[in-house]
mmCIF file of C-alpha atoms in Angstrom:
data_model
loop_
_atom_site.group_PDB
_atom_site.id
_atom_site.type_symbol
_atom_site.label_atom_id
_atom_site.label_comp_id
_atom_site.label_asym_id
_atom_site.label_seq_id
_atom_site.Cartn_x
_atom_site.Cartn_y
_atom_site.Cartn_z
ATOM 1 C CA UNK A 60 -21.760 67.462 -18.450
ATOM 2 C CA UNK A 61 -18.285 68.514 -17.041
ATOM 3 C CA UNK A 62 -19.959 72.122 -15.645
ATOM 4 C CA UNK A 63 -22.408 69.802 -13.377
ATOM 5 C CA UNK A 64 -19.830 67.591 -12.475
ATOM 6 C CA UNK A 65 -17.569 70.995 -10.968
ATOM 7 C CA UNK A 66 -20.243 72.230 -9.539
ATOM 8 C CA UNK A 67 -21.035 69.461 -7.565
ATOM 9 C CA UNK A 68 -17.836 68.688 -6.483
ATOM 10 C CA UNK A 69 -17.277 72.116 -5.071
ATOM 11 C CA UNK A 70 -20.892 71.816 -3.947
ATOM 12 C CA UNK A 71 -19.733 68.876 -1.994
ATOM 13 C CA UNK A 72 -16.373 70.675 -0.494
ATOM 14 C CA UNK A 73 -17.995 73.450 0.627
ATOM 15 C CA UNK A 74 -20.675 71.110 2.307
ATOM 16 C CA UNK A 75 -18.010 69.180 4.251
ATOM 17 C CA UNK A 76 -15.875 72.018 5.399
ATOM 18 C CA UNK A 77 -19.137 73.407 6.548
ATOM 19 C CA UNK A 78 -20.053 70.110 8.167
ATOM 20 C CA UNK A 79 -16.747 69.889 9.443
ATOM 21 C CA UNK A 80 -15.505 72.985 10.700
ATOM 22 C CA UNK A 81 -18.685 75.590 11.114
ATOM 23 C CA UNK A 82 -20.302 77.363 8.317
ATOM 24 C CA UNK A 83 -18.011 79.063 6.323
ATOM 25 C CA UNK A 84 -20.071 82.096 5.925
ATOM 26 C CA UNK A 85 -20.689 83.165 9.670
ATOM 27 C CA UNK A 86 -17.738 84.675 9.520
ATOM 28 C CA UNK A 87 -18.406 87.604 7.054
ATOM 29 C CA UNK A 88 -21.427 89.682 7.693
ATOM 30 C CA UNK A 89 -23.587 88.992 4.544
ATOM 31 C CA UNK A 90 -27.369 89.562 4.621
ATOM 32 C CA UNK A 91 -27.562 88.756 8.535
ATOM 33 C CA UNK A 92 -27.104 85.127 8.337
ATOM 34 C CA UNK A 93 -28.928 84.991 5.132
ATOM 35 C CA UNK A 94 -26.150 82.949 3.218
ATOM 36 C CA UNK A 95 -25.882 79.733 4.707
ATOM 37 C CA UNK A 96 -22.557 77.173 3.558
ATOM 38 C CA UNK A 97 -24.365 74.125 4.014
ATOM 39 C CA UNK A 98 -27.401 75.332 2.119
ATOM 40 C CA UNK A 99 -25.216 76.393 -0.693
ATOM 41 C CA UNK A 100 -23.196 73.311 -0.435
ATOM 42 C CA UNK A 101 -26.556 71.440 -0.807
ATOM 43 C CA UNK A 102 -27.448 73.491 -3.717
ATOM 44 C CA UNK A 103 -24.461 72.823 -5.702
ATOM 45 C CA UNK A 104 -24.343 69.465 -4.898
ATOM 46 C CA UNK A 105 -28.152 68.898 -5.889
ATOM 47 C CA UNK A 106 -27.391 70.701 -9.558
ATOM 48 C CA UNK A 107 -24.421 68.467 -10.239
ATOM 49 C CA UNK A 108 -25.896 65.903 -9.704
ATOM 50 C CA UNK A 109 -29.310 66.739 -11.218
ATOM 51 C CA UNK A 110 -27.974 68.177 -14.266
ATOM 52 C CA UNK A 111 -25.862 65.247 -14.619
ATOM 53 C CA UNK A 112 -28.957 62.883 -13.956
ATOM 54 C CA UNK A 113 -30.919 64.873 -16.850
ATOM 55 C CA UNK A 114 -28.107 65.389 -19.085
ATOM 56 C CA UNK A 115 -27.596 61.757 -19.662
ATOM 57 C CA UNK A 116 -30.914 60.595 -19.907
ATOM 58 C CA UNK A 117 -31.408 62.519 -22.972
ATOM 59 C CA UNK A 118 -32.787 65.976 -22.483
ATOM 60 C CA UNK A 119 -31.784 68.923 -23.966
ATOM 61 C CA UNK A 120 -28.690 70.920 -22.385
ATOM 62 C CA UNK A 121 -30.999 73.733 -22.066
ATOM 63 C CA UNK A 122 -33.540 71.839 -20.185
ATOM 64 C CA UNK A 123 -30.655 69.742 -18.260
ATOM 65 C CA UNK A 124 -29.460 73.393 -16.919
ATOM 66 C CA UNK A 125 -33.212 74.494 -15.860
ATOM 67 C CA UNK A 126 -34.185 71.692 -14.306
ATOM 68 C CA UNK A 127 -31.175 71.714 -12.152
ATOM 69 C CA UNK A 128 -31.460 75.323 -11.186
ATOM 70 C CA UNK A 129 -34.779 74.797 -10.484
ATOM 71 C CA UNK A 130 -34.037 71.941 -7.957
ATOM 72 C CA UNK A 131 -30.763 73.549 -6.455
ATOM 73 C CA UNK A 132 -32.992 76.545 -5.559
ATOM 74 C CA UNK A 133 -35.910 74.308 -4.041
ATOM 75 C CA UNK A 134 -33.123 72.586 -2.349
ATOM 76 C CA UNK A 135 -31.191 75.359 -1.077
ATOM 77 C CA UNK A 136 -34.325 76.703 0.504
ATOM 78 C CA UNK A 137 -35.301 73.293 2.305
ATOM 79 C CA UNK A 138 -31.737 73.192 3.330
ATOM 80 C CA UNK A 139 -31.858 77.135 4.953
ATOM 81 C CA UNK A 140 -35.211 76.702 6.273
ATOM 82 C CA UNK A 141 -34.000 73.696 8.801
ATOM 83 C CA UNK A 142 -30.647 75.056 9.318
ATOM 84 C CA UNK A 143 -32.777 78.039 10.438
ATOM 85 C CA UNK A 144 -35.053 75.818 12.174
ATOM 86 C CA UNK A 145 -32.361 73.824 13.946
ATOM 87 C CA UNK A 146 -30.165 76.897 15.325
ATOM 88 C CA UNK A 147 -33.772 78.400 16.989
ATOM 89 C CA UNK A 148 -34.094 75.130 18.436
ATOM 90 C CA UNK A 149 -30.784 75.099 20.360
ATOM 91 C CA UNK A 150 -30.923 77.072 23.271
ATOM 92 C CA UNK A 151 -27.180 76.723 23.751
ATOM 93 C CA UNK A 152 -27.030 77.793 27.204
ATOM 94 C CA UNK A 153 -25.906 74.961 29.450
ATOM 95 C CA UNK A 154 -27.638 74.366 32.392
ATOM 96 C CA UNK A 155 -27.032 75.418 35.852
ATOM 97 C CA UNK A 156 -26.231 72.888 38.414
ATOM 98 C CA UNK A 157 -26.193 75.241 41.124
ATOM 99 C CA UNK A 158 -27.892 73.517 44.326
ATOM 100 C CA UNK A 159 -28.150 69.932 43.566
ATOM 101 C CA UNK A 160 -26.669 67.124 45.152
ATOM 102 C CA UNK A 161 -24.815 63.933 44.158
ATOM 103 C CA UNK A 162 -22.288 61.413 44.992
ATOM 104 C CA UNK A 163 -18.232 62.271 44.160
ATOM 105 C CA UNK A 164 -17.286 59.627 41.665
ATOM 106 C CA UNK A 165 -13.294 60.003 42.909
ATOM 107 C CA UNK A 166 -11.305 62.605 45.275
ATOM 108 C CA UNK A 167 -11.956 65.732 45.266
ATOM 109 C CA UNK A 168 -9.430 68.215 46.098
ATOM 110 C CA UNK A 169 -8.836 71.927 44.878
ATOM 111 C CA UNK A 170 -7.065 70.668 42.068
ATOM 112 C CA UNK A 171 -9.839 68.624 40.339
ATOM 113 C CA UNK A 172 -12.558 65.661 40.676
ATOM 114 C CA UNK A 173 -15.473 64.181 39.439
ATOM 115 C CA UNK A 174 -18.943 63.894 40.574
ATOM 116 C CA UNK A 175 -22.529 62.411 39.453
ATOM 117 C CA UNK A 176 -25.518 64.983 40.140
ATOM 118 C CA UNK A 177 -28.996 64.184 40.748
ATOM 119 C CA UNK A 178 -30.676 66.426 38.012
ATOM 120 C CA UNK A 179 -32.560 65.908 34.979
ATOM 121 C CA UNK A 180 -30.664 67.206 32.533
ATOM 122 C CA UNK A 181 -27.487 65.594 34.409
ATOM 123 C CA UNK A 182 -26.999 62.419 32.581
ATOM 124 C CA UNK A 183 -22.576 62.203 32.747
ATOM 125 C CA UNK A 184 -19.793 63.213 35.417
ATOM 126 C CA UNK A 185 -19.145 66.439 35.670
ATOM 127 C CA UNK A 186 -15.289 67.697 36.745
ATOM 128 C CA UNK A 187 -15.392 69.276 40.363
ATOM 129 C CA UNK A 188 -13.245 71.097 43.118
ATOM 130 C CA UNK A 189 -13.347 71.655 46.879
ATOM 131 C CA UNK A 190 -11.853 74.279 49.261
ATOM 132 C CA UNK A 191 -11.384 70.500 51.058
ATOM 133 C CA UNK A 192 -10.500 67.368 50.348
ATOM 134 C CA UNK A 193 -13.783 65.164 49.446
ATOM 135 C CA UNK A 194 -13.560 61.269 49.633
ATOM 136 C CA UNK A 195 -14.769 59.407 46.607
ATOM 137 C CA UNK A 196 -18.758 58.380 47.632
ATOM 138 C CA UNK A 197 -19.740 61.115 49.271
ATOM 139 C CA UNK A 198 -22.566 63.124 49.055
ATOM 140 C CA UNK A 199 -22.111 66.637 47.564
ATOM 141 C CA UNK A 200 -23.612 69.939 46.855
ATOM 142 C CA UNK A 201 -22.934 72.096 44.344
ATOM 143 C CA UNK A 202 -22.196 75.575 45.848
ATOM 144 C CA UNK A 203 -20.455 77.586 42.767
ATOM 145 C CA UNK A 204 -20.923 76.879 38.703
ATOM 146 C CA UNK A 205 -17.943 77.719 37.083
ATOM 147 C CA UNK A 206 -17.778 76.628 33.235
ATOM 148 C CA UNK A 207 -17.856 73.287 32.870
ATOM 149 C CA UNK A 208 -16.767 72.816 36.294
ATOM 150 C CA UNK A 209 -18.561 72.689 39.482
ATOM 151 C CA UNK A 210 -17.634 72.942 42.919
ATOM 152 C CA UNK A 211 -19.047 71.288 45.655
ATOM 153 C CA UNK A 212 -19.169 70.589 49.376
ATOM 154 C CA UNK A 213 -19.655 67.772 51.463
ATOM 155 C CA UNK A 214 -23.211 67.181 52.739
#
């Protein structure tokens, strides 16, 4: 029972650190994204605790160790096939909010501001600059989209 219980438990650490910091395994160039930390973190945690599940109810060891390889390798592909899944479904690219219009939510000035944009996809303030000072209230433009800032003009 103590293999199942290791297994999981580094299962589980590689699973957070992936959860928590990025997948571990983007960094190295194995199999073109083929290797996946959460789906291997999944895997190991799924055969601990599997193994451990089967091993005390009675089975055989031999039968405790198939049936949790067996499961760790159905879950490992569930587990790759939505993290696969889930990274084609984020486009990642932000926006642009080049051209619409809103209200300044304080002063604008070179050095920094924030405004509300009329745009569907717009749904919090986004930080803004001026060439000139801009009252908080006003209605703005956006001329230039520059990172995560915008910067605007008076309408």
């Amino acid at each position: 029972m103590l293999p199942f219980l290791i297994v999981g438990g580094v299962g589980l650490a590689v699973l957070l650190i992936s959860l928590l910091i990025g997948d571990i395994f983007d960094h190295f160039d194995i199999g073109d994204g083929a290797i996946s930390g959460t789906a291997l973190g999944i895997a190991a945690v799924v055969f601990g605790a599997s193994g451990v599940i089967t091993y005390t109810a009675g089975l055989d060891t031999v039968w405790a160790y198939v049936l949790a390889a067996v499961l760790a390798v159905v879950a490992y592909l569930v587990a790759v096939l939505f993290v696969k899944r889930l990274t084609k479904s984020s486009d990642g690219v932000p926006a642009s909010a080049l051209g619409l219009s809103g209200v300044s939510r304080s002063d604008i000035t070179p050095a920094g501001g924030e405004v509300s944009l009329d745009g569907p996809s717009e749904v919090e303030r986004r930080l803004a600059y001026s060439d000139a000072p801009i009252a908080e209230g006003v209605r703005v433009r956006v001329i230039e989209h520059a990172g995560t800032r915008v910067k605007v003009v008076a309408e």
